[in-house]
Amino acid sequence: MEDLMTITHTTETTDILDTGAHEDERRLSDPDPTVRAAALSSLILGGEAVRGLGDTLAWALADADERVRGIAATALRDLPEVYLGDDGVRALLLAVADGESDVRETAGNLLRTLIEGAAELYDQGLNDGETQVRIQAVLGLVALRAVTEVAHAADDPAREVRIAVAEGLARLADPAGLPVLEELLADHDPVVRMAAIDAAADLGVPEPLAGRVITSVAHTSWQVRKRAALALGKADAEIAVRPLIRALRDRIVDVRRTAVQSLEQWAGDRPEVVTALTESLADPDPGVRTQVRWALA
């Protein structure tokens, strides 16, 4: 066993074997765990000659049999060089989330090695002169759940990259990304701010982000105000109701309609919501009045 394990993350989906792939796939999915263990051991003996071995081992970490999982975990730790594709990375992420302690540790170590191994490449990508390359670097880091590295791109001069960061942090749903989302919620570009608002909504508008979302209800851009009113529909009532009631008086019809839409869920148990919606029955826009009637009904 070598002291340093080299793991390469590729983007190509590979077959399990150059020859006899169907037979090996059949044995790896056999209902008898002894057959599956023997098939996995046979593949491991092939070592680097077996294309797709890394992905196969990663998915074997989720096998129902403890022996099969142990064989896979040992091989992933001990093989001098393992190549993982996107499919294998997905398997490792699942193992980290749902596996037993030994499996989680193995998968977590491999993911950390992947991130460290890719760091130089992605750092180069984040500093590339082409916006699209920097976006792809962000997407790659999101796939590896590298929250800290994704956050480094939050101050990119291109709004498309900052949007990718906001969307990526929403997908990661990691508390470590909330401070960066809070910054993006105050971005000078309304389009970036709307992307951050959408990300906050996807996360249920957690308390660290609520203040910035509420502030956005009074933004100079009506599109930002509308998006903030929609996001507050995902927040806790104690946070959302008061700014949404204020939004019922917005000068833009679309913002008022969105506020009604978000408030509707609380019309049955919040007296102040009922009162505000009732007052909105006098709204000058017939569409708003119709929506209010439906909400009160």
Coordinates of C-alpha atoms in Angstrom, one line a residue:
M1 CA 0.0 0.0 0.0
E2 CA 1.4 3.4 -0.9
D3 CA 1.4 6.3 1.5
L4 CA -0.4 8.5 -0.9
M5 CA -3.5 7.5 -2.8
T6 CA -4.0 9.2 -6.1
I7 CA -7.6 9.7 -7.1
T8 CA -8.6 11.2 -10.4
H9 CA -12.1 12.6 -11.1
T10 CA -13.1 12.1 -14.7
T11 CA -16.3 13.1 -16.5
E12 CA -16.6 10.0 -18.7
T13 CA -18.9 7.1 -17.9
T14 CA -17.0 3.9 -18.3
D15 CA -18.0 0.2 -18.6
I16 CA -17.1 -2.1 -15.8
L17 CA -14.9 -4.3 -18.0
D18 CA -13.6 -4.2 -21.5
T19 CA -14.6 -7.9 -21.9
G20 CA -17.3 -9.8 -20.1
A21 CA -19.0 -6.7 -18.8
H22 CA -22.5 -8.1 -18.9
E23 CA -21.4 -11.2 -16.9
D24 CA -19.7 -9.2 -14.2
E25 CA -22.7 -6.9 -13.9
R26 CA -24.9 -9.9 -13.5
R27 CA -22.7 -11.3 -10.7
L28 CA -22.5 -7.9 -9.0
S29 CA -26.3 -7.8 -8.8
D30 CA -26.7 -11.4 -7.9
P31 CA -29.1 -11.9 -4.9
D32 CA -26.5 -14.1 -3.2
P33 CA -24.0 -11.8 -1.3
T34 CA -21.3 -14.5 -1.6
V35 CA -21.5 -14.2 -5.4
R36 CA -21.4 -10.4 -5.2
A37 CA -18.4 -10.5 -2.9
A38 CA -16.5 -12.9 -5.2
A39 CA -17.3 -10.8 -8.3
L40 CA -16.1 -7.6 -6.5
S41 CA -12.9 -9.4 -5.4
S42 CA -12.3 -10.6 -8.9
L43 CA -12.6 -7.1 -10.3
I44 CA -10.2 -5.7 -7.6
L45 CA -7.6 -8.3 -8.7
G46 CA -7.7 -6.7 -12.2
G47 CA -6.7 -3.4 -10.6
E48 CA -6.0 -0.5 -13.0
A49 CA -6.8 -2.7 -16.0
V50 CA -10.5 -2.6 -15.0
R51 CA -12.2 0.5 -16.4
G52 CA -14.9 1.9 -14.2
L53 CA -13.6 0.0 -11.1
G54 CA -13.6 3.1 -8.9
D55 CA -17.3 3.8 -9.7
T56 CA -18.2 0.1 -9.1
L57 CA -16.4 0.1 -5.7
A58 CA -18.1 3.4 -4.7
W59 CA -21.6 2.0 -5.4
A60 CA -20.7 -1.2 -3.6
L61 CA -20.4 0.9 -0.4
A62 CA -24.2 0.8 -0.4
D63 CA -24.5 -3.0 -0.8
A64 CA -26.9 -4.6 1.7
D65 CA -24.2 -7.1 2.8
E66 CA -21.6 -6.1 5.3
R67 CA -18.9 -8.2 3.7
V68 CA -19.4 -6.7 0.3
R69 CA -19.3 -3.2 1.8
G70 CA -16.1 -4.1 3.7
I71 CA -14.4 -5.4 0.5
A72 CA -15.3 -2.2 -1.3
A73 CA -14.2 0.1 1.5
T74 CA -10.8 -1.7 1.9
A75 CA -10.1 -1.6 -1.8
L76 CA -10.9 2.1 -2.0
R77 CA -8.5 2.8 0.8
D78 CA -5.7 0.5 -0.3
L79 CA -5.6 0.6 -4.1
P80 CA -2.7 2.9 -5.2
E81 CA -4.8 4.6 -7.9
V82 CA -8.5 4.8 -8.3
Y83 CA -10.3 6.7 -11.0
L84 CA -13.8 8.0 -10.2
G85 CA -16.3 9.4 -12.7
D86 CA -19.4 11.5 -12.0
D87 CA -21.3 8.3 -11.2
G88 CA -18.8 7.3 -8.5
V89 CA -18.8 10.8 -7.0
R90 CA -22.6 10.5 -6.6
A91 CA -22.2 7.2 -4.9
L92 CA -19.7 8.6 -2.5
L93 CA -22.0 11.5 -1.6
L94 CA -24.8 9.1 -0.9
A95 CA -22.5 7.0 1.3
V96 CA -21.4 10.0 3.3
A97 CA -25.1 10.9 3.9
D98 CA -26.5 7.4 4.6
G99 CA -23.7 4.9 5.2
E100 CA -22.6 3.2 8.4
S101 CA -19.6 4.7 10.2
D102 CA -16.8 2.9 8.4
V103 CA -18.4 3.5 5.0
R104 CA -19.0 7.2 5.8
E105 CA -15.4 7.6 6.8
T106 CA -14.0 5.9 3.7
A107 CA -16.3 7.9 1.4
G108 CA -15.6 11.1 3.2
N109 CA -11.9 10.7 3.0
L110 CA -12.1 10.0 -0.7
L111 CA -14.2 13.0 -1.3
R112 CA -11.8 15.2 0.6
T113 CA -8.9 13.8 -1.5
L114 CA -10.9 14.5 -4.7
I115 CA -11.5 18.1 -3.6
E116 CA -7.9 18.6 -2.7
G117 CA -6.7 17.0 -5.9
A118 CA -9.0 19.2 -8.0
A119 CA -8.3 22.4 -6.0
E120 CA -5.4 23.5 -8.2
L121 CA -7.4 22.9 -11.4
Y122 CA -10.5 24.6 -10.1
D123 CA -8.5 27.5 -8.7
Q124 CA -7.1 28.0 -12.2
G125 CA -10.6 27.8 -13.6
L126 CA -11.9 30.4 -11.1
N127 CA -9.2 32.8 -12.3
D128 CA -9.7 32.2 -16.0
G129 CA -10.4 35.1 -18.2
E130 CA -13.5 33.4 -19.8
T131 CA -16.7 33.7 -17.8
Q132 CA -18.0 30.4 -18.9
V133 CA -14.9 28.6 -17.7
R134 CA -15.3 30.2 -14.2
I135 CA -18.9 29.1 -14.2
Q136 CA -17.9 25.5 -15.0
A137 CA -15.4 25.6 -12.2
V138 CA -18.1 26.7 -9.8
L139 CA -20.3 23.8 -11.0
G140 CA -17.5 21.3 -10.5
L141 CA -16.9 22.5 -7.0
V142 CA -20.6 22.3 -6.2
A143 CA -20.6 18.7 -7.5
L144 CA -17.9 17.9 -5.0
R145 CA -19.8 19.8 -2.2
A146 CA -16.8 22.1 -1.7
V147 CA -18.7 24.9 0.0
T148 CA -15.6 26.9 1.0
E149 CA -14.2 26.8 -2.5
V150 CA -17.5 27.8 -4.1
A151 CA -17.7 30.8 -1.7
H152 CA -14.4 32.1 -3.1
A153 CA -16.2 33.0 -6.4
A154 CA -18.9 35.1 -4.7
D155 CA -17.0 38.3 -5.5
D156 CA -16.5 37.4 -9.2
P157 CA -16.9 40.5 -11.5
A158 CA -19.3 38.6 -13.8
R159 CA -22.8 38.4 -12.5
E160 CA -23.3 35.0 -14.2
V161 CA -20.6 33.5 -12.0
R162 CA -22.2 35.0 -8.8
I163 CA -25.5 33.7 -9.9
A164 CA -24.0 30.2 -10.3
V165 CA -22.6 30.6 -6.7
A166 CA -26.0 31.5 -5.3
E167 CA -27.7 28.6 -7.1
G168 CA -24.9 26.2 -6.1
L169 CA -25.1 27.2 -2.4
A170 CA -28.9 26.5 -2.5
R171 CA -28.2 23.0 -3.9
L172 CA -25.5 22.4 -1.2
A173 CA -27.8 23.5 1.6
D174 CA -24.8 23.8 3.9
P175 CA -25.0 26.3 6.9
A176 CA -21.4 27.2 6.0
G177 CA -22.7 28.9 2.8
L178 CA -25.2 31.2 4.5
P179 CA -22.7 34.1 5.1
V180 CA -21.9 34.1 1.4
L181 CA -25.6 34.0 0.5
E182 CA -26.2 36.9 2.9
E183 CA -23.6 38.9 0.9
L184 CA -25.2 38.1 -2.4
L185 CA -28.6 39.2 -1.1
A186 CA -27.1 42.7 -0.9
D187 CA -25.4 42.4 -4.4
H188 CA -25.5 45.6 -6.4
D189 CA -26.8 43.7 -9.4
P190 CA -30.6 43.1 -9.1
V191 CA -30.3 39.9 -11.2
V192 CA -27.7 38.4 -8.7
R193 CA -29.8 39.6 -5.8
M194 CA -32.9 37.8 -7.3
A195 CA -30.9 34.6 -7.7
A196 CA -29.8 34.9 -4.0
I197 CA -33.4 35.5 -3.0
D198 CA -34.5 32.3 -4.8
A199 CA -31.7 30.4 -3.1
A200 CA -32.9 31.7 0.3
A201 CA -36.4 30.6 -0.6
D202 CA -35.1 27.1 -1.5
L203 CA -33.6 26.9 1.9
G204 CA -36.8 28.1 3.7
V205 CA -35.4 31.6 4.3
P206 CA -33.3 30.7 7.4
E207 CA -32.9 33.3 10.1
P208 CA -29.5 34.5 9.0
L209 CA -30.9 35.4 5.6
A210 CA -34.4 36.7 6.6
G211 CA -33.3 40.3 7.3
R212 CA -31.8 40.7 3.8
V213 CA -34.9 39.1 2.2
I214 CA -37.2 41.5 4.1
T215 CA -35.1 44.5 3.1
S216 CA -35.4 43.4 -0.5
V217 CA -39.2 43.9 -0.3
A218 CA -38.4 47.6 -0.4
H219 CA -35.8 47.4 -3.2
T220 CA -35.9 50.0 -6.0
S221 CA -36.4 47.2 -8.5
W222 CA -40.0 45.9 -8.6
Q223 CA -38.7 42.6 -9.9
V224 CA -36.6 42.2 -6.8
R225 CA -39.5 43.2 -4.6
K226 CA -41.7 40.7 -6.3
R227 CA -39.1 37.9 -5.9
A228 CA -38.7 38.8 -2.2
A229 CA -42.4 38.7 -1.6
L230 CA -42.6 35.3 -3.2
A231 CA -39.6 34.0 -1.1
L232 CA -41.3 35.2 2.1
G233 CA -44.0 32.7 1.4
K234 CA -41.4 30.0 2.3
A235 CA -40.5 31.7 5.6
D236 CA -41.9 31.4 9.1
A237 CA -45.0 33.5 9.6
E238 CA -43.5 35.5 12.4
I239 CA -40.8 36.7 10.0
A240 CA -42.9 37.0 6.8
V241 CA -46.4 38.4 7.6
R242 CA -45.5 42.0 8.5
P243 CA -43.4 42.8 5.4
L244 CA -45.9 41.0 3.2
I245 CA -48.7 43.1 4.5
R246 CA -46.7 46.2 3.7
A247 CA -46.1 44.8 0.2
L248 CA -49.9 44.8 -0.3
R249 CA -49.6 48.5 -0.8
D250 CA -46.8 48.3 -3.4
R251 CA -47.3 50.6 -6.4
I252 CA -46.7 47.6 -8.8
V253 CA -49.6 45.3 -9.3
D254 CA -47.4 42.2 -9.7
V255 CA -45.8 42.8 -6.3
R256 CA -49.2 43.1 -4.7
R257 CA -50.5 39.9 -6.3
T258 CA -47.4 38.0 -5.2
A259 CA -47.9 39.3 -1.6
V260 CA -51.5 38.1 -1.7
Q261 CA -50.3 34.7 -3.0
S262 CA -47.7 34.4 -0.1
L263 CA -50.2 35.6 2.6
E264 CA -53.0 33.2 1.6
Q265 CA -51.5 30.3 3.6
W266 CA -52.0 32.3 6.8
A267 CA -55.4 33.6 6.1
G268 CA -57.0 30.9 8.2
D269 CA -55.1 31.5 11.5
R270 CA -53.7 35.0 11.5
P271 CA -56.2 37.7 12.2
E272 CA -53.9 40.5 11.0
V273 CA -53.6 38.7 7.6
V274 CA -57.4 38.5 7.3
T275 CA -57.7 42.2 8.1
A276 CA -55.0 43.2 5.6
L277 CA -56.5 41.0 2.8
T278 CA -60.0 42.3 3.5
E279 CA -58.7 45.9 3.1
S280 CA -57.1 44.8 -0.2
L281 CA -60.6 44.0 -1.6
A282 CA -60.6 47.7 -2.4
D283 CA -57.4 47.4 -4.5
P284 CA -57.6 49.3 -7.8
D285 CA -56.6 46.2 -9.8
P286 CA -59.4 43.7 -10.5
G287 CA -56.9 40.9 -10.7
V288 CA -55.6 41.6 -7.2
R289 CA -59.2 41.8 -5.9
T290 CA -60.1 38.4 -7.4
Q291 CA -57.0 36.9 -5.9
V292 CA -57.8 38.3 -2.5
R293 CA -61.3 36.9 -2.7
W294 CA -59.9 33.4 -3.4
A295 CA -57.4 33.8 -0.5
L296 CA -60.2 34.7 1.9
A297 CA -62.4 32.0 0.7

